[in-house]
CSV table of C-alpha atoms in Angstrom, one decimal:
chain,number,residue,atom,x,y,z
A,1,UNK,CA,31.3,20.7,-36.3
A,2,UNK,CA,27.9,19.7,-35.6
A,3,UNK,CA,26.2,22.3,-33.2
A,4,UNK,CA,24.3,20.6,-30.4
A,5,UNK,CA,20.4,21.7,-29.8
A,6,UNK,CA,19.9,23.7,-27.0
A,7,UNK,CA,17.5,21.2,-25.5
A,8,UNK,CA,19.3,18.3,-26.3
A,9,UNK,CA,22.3,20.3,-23.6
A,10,UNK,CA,19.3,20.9,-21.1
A,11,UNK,CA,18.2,17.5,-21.1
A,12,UNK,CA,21.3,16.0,-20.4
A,13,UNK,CA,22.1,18.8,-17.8
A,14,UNK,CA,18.8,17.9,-15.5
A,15,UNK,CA,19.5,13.8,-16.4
A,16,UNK,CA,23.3,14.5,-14.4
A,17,UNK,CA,21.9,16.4,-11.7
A,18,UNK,CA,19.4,13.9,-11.2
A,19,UNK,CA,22.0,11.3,-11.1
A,20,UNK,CA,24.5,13.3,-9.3
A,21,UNK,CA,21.3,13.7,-6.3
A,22,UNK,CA,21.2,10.0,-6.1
A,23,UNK,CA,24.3,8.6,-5.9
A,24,UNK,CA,24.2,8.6,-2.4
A,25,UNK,CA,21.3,6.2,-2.4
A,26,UNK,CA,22.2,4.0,-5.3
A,27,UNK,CA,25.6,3.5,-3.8
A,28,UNK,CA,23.6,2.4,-0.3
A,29,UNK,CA,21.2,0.3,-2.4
A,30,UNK,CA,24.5,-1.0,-4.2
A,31,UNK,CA,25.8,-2.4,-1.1
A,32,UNK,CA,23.1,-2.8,1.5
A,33,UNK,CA,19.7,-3.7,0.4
A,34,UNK,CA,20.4,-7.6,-0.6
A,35,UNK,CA,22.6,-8.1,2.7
A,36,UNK,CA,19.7,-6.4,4.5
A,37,UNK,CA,17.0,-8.3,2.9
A,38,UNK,CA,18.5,-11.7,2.7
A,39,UNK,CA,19.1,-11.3,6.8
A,40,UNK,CA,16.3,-9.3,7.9
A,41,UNK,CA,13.6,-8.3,5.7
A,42,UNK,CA,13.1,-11.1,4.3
A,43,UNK,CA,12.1,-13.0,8.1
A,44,UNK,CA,8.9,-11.2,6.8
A,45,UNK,CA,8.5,-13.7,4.1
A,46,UNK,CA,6.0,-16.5,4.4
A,47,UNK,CA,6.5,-19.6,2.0
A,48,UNK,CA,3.5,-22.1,2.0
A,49,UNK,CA,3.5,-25.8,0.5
A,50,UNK,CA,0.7,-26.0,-2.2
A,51,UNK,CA,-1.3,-29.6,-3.4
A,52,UNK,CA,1.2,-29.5,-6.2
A,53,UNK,CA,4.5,-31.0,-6.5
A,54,UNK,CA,7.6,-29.0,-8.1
A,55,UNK,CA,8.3,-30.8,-10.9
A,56,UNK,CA,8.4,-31.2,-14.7
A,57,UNK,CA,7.6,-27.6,-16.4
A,58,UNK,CA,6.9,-25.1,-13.5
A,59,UNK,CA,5.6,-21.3,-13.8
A,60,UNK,CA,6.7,-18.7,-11.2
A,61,UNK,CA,3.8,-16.4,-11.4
A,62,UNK,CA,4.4,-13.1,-9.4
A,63,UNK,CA,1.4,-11.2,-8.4
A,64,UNK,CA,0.3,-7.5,-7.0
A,65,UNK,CA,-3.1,-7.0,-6.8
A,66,UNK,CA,-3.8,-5.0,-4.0
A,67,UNK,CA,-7.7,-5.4,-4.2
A,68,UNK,CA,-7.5,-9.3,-4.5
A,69,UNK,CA,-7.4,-11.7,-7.5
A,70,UNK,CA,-9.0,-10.8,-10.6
A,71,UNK,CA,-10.2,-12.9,-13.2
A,72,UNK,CA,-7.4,-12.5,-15.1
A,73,UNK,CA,-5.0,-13.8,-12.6
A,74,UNK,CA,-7.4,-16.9,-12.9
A,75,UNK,CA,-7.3,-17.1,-16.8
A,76,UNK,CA,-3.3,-17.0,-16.4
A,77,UNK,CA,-3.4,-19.8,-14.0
A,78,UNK,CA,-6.0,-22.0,-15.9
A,79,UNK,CA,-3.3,-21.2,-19.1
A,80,UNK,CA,-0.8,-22.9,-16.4
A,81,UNK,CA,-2.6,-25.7,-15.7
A,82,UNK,CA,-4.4,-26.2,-19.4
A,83,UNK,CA,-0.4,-26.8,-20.7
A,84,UNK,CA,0.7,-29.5,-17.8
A,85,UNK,CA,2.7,-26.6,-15.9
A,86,UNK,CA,3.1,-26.2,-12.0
A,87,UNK,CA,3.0,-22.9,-10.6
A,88,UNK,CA,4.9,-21.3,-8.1
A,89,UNK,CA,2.6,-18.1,-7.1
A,90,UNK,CA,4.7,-15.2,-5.7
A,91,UNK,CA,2.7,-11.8,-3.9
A,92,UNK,CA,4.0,-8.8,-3.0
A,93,UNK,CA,1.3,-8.5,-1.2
A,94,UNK,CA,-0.1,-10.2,1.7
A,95,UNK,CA,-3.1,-12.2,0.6
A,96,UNK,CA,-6.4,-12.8,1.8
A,97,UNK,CA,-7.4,-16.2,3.5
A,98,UNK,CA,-9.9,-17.0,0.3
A,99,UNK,CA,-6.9,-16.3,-2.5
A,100,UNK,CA,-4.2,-18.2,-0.4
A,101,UNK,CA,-6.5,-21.3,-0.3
A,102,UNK,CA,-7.3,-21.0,-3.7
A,103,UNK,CA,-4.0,-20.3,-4.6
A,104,UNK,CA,-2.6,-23.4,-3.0
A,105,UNK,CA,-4.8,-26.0,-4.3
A,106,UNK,CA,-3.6,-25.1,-7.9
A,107,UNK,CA,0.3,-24.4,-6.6
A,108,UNK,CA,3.3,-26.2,-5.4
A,109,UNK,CA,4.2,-23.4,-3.6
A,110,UNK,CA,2.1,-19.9,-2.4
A,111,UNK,CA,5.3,-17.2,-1.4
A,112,UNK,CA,3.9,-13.8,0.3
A,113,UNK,CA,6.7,-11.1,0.5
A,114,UNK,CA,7.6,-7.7,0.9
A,115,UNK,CA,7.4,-5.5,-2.3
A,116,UNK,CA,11.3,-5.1,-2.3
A,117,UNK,CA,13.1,-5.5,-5.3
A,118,UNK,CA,10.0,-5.6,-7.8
A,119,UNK,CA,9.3,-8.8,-10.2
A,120,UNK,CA,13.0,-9.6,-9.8
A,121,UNK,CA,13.1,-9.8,-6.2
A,122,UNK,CA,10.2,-12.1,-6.1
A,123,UNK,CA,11.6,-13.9,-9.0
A,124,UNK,CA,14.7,-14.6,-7.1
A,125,UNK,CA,12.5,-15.6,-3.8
A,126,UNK,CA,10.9,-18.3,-5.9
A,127,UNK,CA,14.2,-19.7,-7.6
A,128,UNK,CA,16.4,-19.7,-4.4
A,129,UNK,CA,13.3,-21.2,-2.6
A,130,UNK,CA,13.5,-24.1,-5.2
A,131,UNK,CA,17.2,-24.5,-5.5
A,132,UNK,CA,17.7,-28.2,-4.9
A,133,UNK,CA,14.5,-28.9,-7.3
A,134,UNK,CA,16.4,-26.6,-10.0
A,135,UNK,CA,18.5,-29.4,-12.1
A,136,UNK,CA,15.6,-31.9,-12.2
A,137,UNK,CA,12.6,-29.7,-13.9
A,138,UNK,CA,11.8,-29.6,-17.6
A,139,UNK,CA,11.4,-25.9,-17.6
A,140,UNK,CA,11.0,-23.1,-15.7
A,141,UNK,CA,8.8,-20.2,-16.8
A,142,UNK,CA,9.2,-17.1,-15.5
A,143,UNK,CA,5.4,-14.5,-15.9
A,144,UNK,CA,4.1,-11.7,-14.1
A,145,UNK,CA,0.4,-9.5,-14.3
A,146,UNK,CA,2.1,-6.8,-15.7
A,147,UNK,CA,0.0,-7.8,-18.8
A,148,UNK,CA,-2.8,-9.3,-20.2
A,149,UNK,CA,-2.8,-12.8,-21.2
A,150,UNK,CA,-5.7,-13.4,-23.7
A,151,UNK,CA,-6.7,-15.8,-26.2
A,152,UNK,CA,-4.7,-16.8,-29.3
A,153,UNK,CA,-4.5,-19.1,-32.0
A,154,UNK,CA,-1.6,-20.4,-30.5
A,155,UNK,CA,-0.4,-20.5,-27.2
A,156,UNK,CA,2.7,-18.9,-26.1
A,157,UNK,CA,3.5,-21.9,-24.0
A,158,UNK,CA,3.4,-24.4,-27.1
A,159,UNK,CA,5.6,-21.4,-28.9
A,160,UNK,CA,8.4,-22.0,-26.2
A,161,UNK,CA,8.2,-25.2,-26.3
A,162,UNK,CA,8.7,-25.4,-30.6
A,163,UNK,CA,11.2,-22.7,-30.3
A,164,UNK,CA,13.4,-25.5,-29.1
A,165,UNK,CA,16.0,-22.9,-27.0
A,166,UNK,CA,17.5,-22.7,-23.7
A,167,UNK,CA,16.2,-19.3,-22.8
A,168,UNK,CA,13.3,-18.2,-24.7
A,169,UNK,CA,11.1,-14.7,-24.0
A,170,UNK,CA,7.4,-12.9,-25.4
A,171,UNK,CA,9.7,-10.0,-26.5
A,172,UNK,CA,13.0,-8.3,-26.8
A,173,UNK,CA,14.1,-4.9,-26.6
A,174,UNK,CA,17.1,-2.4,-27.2
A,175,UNK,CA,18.5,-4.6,-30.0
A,176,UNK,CA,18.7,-0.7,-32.3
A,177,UNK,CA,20.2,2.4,-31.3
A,178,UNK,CA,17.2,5.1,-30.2
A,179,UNK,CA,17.8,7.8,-32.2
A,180,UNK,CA,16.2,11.6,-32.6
A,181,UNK,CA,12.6,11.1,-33.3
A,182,UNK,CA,13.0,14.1,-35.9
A,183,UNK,CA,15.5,11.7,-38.0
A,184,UNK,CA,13.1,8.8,-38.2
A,185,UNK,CA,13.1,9.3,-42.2
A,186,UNK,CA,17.0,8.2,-41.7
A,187,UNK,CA,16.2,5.3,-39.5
A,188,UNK,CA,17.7,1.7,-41.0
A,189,UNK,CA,16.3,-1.6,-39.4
A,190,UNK,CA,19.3,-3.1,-38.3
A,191,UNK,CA,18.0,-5.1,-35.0
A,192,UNK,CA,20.9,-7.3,-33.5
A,193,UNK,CA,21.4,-8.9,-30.1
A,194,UNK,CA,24.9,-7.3,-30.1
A,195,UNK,CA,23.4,-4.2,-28.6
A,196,UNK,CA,25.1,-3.7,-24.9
A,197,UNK,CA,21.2,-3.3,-23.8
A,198,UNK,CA,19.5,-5.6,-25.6
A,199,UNK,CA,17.2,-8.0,-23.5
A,200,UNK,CA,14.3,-9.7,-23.2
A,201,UNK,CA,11.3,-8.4,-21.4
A,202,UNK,CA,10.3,-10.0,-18.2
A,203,UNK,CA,6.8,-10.1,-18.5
A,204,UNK,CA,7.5,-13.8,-19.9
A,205,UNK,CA,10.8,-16.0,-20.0
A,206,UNK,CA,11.6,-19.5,-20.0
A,207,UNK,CA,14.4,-21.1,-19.3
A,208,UNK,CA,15.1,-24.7,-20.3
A,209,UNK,CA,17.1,-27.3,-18.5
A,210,UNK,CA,21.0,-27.0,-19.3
A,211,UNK,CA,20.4,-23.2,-18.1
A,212,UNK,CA,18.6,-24.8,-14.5
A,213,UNK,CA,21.6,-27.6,-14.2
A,214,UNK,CA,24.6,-24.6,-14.5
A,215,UNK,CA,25.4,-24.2,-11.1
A,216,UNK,CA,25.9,-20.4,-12.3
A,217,UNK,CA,22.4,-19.6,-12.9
A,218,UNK,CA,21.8,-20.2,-9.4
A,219,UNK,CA,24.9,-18.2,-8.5
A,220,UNK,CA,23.4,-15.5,-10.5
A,221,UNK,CA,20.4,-15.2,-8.3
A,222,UNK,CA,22.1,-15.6,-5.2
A,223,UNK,CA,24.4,-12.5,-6.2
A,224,UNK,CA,21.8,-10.3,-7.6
A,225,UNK,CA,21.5,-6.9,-6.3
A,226,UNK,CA,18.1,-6.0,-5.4
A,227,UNK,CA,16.5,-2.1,-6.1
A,228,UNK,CA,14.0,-0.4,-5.6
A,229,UNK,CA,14.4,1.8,-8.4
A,230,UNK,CA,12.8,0.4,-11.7
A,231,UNK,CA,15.6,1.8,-14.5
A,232,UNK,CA,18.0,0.0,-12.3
A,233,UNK,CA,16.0,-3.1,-11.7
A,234,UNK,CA,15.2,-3.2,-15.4
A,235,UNK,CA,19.6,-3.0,-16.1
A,236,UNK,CA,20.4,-5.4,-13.7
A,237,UNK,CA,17.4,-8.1,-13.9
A,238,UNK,CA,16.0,-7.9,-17.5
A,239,UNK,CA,19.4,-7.0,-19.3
A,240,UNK,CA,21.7,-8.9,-16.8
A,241,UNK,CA,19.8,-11.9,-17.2
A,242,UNK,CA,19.7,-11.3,-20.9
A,243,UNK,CA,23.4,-11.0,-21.0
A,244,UNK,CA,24.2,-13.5,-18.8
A,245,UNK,CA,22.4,-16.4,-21.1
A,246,UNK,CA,24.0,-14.4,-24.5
A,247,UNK,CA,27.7,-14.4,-22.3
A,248,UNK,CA,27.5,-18.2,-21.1
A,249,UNK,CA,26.2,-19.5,-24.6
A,250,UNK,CA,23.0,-20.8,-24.4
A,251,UNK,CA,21.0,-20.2,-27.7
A,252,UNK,CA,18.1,-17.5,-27.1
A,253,UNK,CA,15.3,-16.2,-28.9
A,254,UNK,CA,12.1,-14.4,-28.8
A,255,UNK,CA,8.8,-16.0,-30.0
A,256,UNK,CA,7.5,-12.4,-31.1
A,257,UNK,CA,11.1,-11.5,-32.9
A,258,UNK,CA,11.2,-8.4,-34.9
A,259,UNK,CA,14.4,-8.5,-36.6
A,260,UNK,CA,12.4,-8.6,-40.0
A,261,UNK,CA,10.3,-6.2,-39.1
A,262,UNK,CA,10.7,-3.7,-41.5
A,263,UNK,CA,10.2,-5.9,-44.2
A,264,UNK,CA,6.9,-7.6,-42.8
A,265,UNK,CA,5.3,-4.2,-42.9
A,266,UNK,CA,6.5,-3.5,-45.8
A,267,UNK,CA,4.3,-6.3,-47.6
A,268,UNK,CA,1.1,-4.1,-46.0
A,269,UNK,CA,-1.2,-2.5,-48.4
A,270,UNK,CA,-1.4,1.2,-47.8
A,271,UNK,CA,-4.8,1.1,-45.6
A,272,UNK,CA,-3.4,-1.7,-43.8
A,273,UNK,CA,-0.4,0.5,-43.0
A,274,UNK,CA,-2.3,3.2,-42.4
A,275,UNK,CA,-4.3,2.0,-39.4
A,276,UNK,CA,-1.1,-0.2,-37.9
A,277,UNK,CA,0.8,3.6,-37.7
A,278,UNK,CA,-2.8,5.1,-36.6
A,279,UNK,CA,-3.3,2.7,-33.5
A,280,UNK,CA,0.6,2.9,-32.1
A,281,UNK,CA,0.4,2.6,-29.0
A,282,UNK,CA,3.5,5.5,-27.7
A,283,UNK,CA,2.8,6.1,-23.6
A,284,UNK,CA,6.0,8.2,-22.8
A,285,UNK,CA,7.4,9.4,-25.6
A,286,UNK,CA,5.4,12.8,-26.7
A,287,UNK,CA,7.3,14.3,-29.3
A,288,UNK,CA,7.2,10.4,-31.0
A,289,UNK,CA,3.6,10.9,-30.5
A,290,UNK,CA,3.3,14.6,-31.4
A,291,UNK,CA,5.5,12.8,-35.2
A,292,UNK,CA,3.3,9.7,-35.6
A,293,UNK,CA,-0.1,12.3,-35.2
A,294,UNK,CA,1.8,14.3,-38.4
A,295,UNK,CA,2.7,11.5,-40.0
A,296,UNK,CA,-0.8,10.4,-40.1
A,297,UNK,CA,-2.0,13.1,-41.7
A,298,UNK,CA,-0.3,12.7,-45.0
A,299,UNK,CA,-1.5,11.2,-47.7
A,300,UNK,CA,-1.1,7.1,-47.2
A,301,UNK,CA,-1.2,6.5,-50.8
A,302,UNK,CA,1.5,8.8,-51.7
A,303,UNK,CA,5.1,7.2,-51.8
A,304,UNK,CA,6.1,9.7,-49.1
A,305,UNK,CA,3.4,9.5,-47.5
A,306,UNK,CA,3.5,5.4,-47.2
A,307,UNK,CA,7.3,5.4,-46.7
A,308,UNK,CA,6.7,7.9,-43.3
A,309,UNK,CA,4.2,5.2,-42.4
A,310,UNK,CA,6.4,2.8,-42.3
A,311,UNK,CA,9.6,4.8,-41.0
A,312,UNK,CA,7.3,6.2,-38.1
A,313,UNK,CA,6.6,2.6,-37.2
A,314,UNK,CA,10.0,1.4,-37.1
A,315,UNK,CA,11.3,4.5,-35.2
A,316,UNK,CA,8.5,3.4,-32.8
A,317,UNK,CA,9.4,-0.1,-31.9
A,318,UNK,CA,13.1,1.1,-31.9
A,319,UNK,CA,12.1,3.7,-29.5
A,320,UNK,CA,9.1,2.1,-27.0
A,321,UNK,CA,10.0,-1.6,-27.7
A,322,UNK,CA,7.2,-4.0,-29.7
A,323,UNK,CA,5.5,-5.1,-26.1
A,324,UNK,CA,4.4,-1.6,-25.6
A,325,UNK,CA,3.7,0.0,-28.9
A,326,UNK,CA,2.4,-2.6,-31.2
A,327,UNK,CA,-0.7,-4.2,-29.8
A,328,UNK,CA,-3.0,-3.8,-32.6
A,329,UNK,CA,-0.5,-5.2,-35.2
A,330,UNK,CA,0.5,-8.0,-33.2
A,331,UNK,CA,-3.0,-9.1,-32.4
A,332,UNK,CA,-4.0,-9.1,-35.6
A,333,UNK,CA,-0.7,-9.8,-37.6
A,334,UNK,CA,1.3,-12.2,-34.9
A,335,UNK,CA,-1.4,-13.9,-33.2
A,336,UNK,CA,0.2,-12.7,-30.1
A,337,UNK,CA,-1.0,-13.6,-26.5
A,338,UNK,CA,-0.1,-10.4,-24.3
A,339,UNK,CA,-1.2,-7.2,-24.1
A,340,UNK,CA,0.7,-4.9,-21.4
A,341,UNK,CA,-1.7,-2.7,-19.0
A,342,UNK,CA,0.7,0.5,-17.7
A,343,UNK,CA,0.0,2.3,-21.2
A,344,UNK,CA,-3.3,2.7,-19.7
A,345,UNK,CA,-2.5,5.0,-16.7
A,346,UNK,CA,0.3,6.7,-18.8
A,347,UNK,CA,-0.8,8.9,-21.3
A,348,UNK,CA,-4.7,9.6,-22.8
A,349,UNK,CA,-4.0,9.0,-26.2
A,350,UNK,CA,-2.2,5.8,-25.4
A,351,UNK,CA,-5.0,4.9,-23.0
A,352,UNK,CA,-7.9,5.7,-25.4
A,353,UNK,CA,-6.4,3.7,-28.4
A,354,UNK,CA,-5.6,0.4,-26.0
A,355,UNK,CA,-9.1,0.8,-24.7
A,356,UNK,CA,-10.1,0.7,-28.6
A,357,UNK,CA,-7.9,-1.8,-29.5
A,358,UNK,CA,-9.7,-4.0,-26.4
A,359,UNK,CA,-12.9,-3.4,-27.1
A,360,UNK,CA,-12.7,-6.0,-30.1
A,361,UNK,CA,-11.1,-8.8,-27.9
A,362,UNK,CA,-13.1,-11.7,-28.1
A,363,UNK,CA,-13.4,-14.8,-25.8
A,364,UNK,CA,-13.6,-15.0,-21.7
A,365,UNK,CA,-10.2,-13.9,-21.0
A,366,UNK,CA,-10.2,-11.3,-23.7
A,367,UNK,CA,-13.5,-9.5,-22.2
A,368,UNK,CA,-11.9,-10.3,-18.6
A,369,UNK,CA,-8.9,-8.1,-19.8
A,370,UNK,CA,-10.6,-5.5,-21.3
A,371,UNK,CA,-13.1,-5.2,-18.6
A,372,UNK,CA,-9.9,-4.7,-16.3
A,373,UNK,CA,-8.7,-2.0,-18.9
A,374,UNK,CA,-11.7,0.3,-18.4
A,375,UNK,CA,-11.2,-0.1,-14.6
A,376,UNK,CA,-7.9,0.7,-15.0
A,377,UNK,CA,-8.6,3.9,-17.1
A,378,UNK,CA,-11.1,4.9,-14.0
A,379,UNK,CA,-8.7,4.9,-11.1
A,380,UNK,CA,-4.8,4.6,-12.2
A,381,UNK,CA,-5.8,7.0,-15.4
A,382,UNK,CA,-8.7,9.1,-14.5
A,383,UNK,CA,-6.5,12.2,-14.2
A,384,UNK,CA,-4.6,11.6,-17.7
A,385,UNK,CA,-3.7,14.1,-19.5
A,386,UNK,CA,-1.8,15.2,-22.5
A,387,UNK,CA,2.3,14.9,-22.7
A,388,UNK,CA,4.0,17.9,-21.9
A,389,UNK,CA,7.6,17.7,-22.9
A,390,UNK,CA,10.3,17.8,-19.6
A,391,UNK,CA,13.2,20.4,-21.8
């Protein structure tokens, strides 16, 4: 019989207690906090009719910028309008007078609410708001400024569009079992939707219009359970939705897929796989991090040496999902549009190599973003430090 590591016993002894203390509030949150919000909090909401009318392809956008709009909030509505799409903004926040009057002349609909529920609880603000409208749109995109949205050779609008599916997203995760960062040498690339987690991320969805004429898509919103927790938000919003479009049989897919992943890197000459590996981007996972720095160090034109490469990749993406942990390979290699901004208040090394990887964007939105990355770095990450592992 295998023996279990002693910290492996540890870990899972704090992760019980922890779960243990909160029951009490996840069973309130459970059963309370969409009752209470639907019939109280949410009298704090304020819904304001834009220039625009809902219809066609509309965007919910859902903001949270506490200092104001930046200019990257402006480069993602311009990318709205610049493909024919309406959007629907959402805050969390209240707004000033000068970005509600803004906002409105581009929008069908300006929504200021109470943070409750993160992006899903504004999402399903927007949707329920637009209800009756539902059945007759085109589309309905579903984006947040959790990330950059910079310039590509393509858009990721026109790459939903050819996709030709009823729910389409920028990325998936949890489609391969996360296994024990010291076995990554072991790791096979078998990526399938038929994981129990597997979703897509919520940064960007689109759903087309047999999914807005089911009567239970709307149900689904009307039912959802709000938190204010972000694991849980995250297993009932991202993989619910997921699994509710995989469970109702509506065909799905993500426009940057990696289920051939290991075999696309593959085809990388050894420098080329060298600095993919060398500019991971790994924000909370330090003993992946503490691997990929070894890794590295090898020789990259030995066959070992190349094969960790590409192992320590793959154990990556399985691990901190291709959103989070591949933006130097998919700018340069995919063509992709998003970058995602909490790696930069997360972890130094993770901050310093986005910050890097930034630095070469090109074009107004790209020096927008990284100009908002170095701010970022100054106040969210200014106290980063190394990882220090919690066992």
């Amino acid at each position: 019989m295998k023996k279990i590591p002693l910290w492996k016993v540890k870990r899972e002894l704090k992760r019980a207690g922890r779960q243990l203390a909160g029951l009490p509030g996840v069973i309130w949150e459970y059963l309370f906090l969409r009752p209470l919000y639907d019939r109280k909090i949410s009298r704090q909401k304020v819904v304001h009719q834009g220039a625009k009318p809902i219809a066609g392809e509309v965007a919910v956008y859902l903001v949270y910028a506490p200092d104001g709009l930046l200019a990257s909030h402006h480069d993602m509505l311009a990318q709205i309008a610049k493909h024919g799409i309406t959007p629907v903004v959402v805050s969390n926040l209240p707004l000033s007078e000068t970005d509600r009057a803004t906002l409105l002349d581009q929008s069908a609909l300006v929504i200021e609410r109470p943070n409750v529920g993160y992006d899903f609880g504004g999402y399903r603000d927007a949707v329920l708001q637009m209800a009756s409208q539902l059945p007759t749109l085109e589309r309905l995109y579903i984006l947040n400024d959790s990330t950059w949205m910079i310039e590509a050779p393509r858009s990721w609008f026109d790459d939903v569009r050819a996709a030709g599916c009823d729910f389409v997203g920028a990325t998936s995760n949890y489609g391969i079992r996360r296994d024990d960062v010291e076995r990554f040498r072991d790791l096979v690339w078998e990526y399938t939707i038929d994981h129990p987690n597997y979703h897509y991320a919520s940064y960007a969805l689109a759903m087309g219009p047999r999914i807005l004429r089911d009567p239970a898509f709307l149900r689904y919103w009307r039912r959802f359970r709000l938190s204010n927790h972000k694991k849980r938000t995250v297993r009932r919003g991202e993989i619910g939705l997921t699994q509710w479009v995989i469970s109702h049989g509506y065909n799905h897919t993500a426009t940057c897929n990696v289920f051939d992943l290991d075999h696309e890197i593959k085809k990388l000459d050894n420098t080329a796989l060298d600095e993919v590996a060398r500019n991971l981007v790994i924000p909370e996972d330090p003993k992946l991090e503490r691997k990929r720095n070894e890794v590295v160090q090898s020789d990259r034109d030995t066959d070992r040496g190349r094969e960790d490469r590409i192992q320590i990749i793959l154990m990556t993406v399985a691990r901190q999902a291709m959103g989070y942990s591949m933006p130097f390979y998919t700018l340069r290699y995919r063509g992709f549009q998003f970058l995602k901004k909490s790696p930069l208040s997360l972890s130094r090394e993770s901050s310093d190599t986005m910050l890097k990887i930034m630095s070469a964007l090109e074009g107004p939105m790209g020096r927008h973003a990284a100009s908002e990355a170095h701010r970022l770095r100054e106040t969210k990450g200014q106290h980063l430090g190394q990882f220090h592992d919690d066992v």
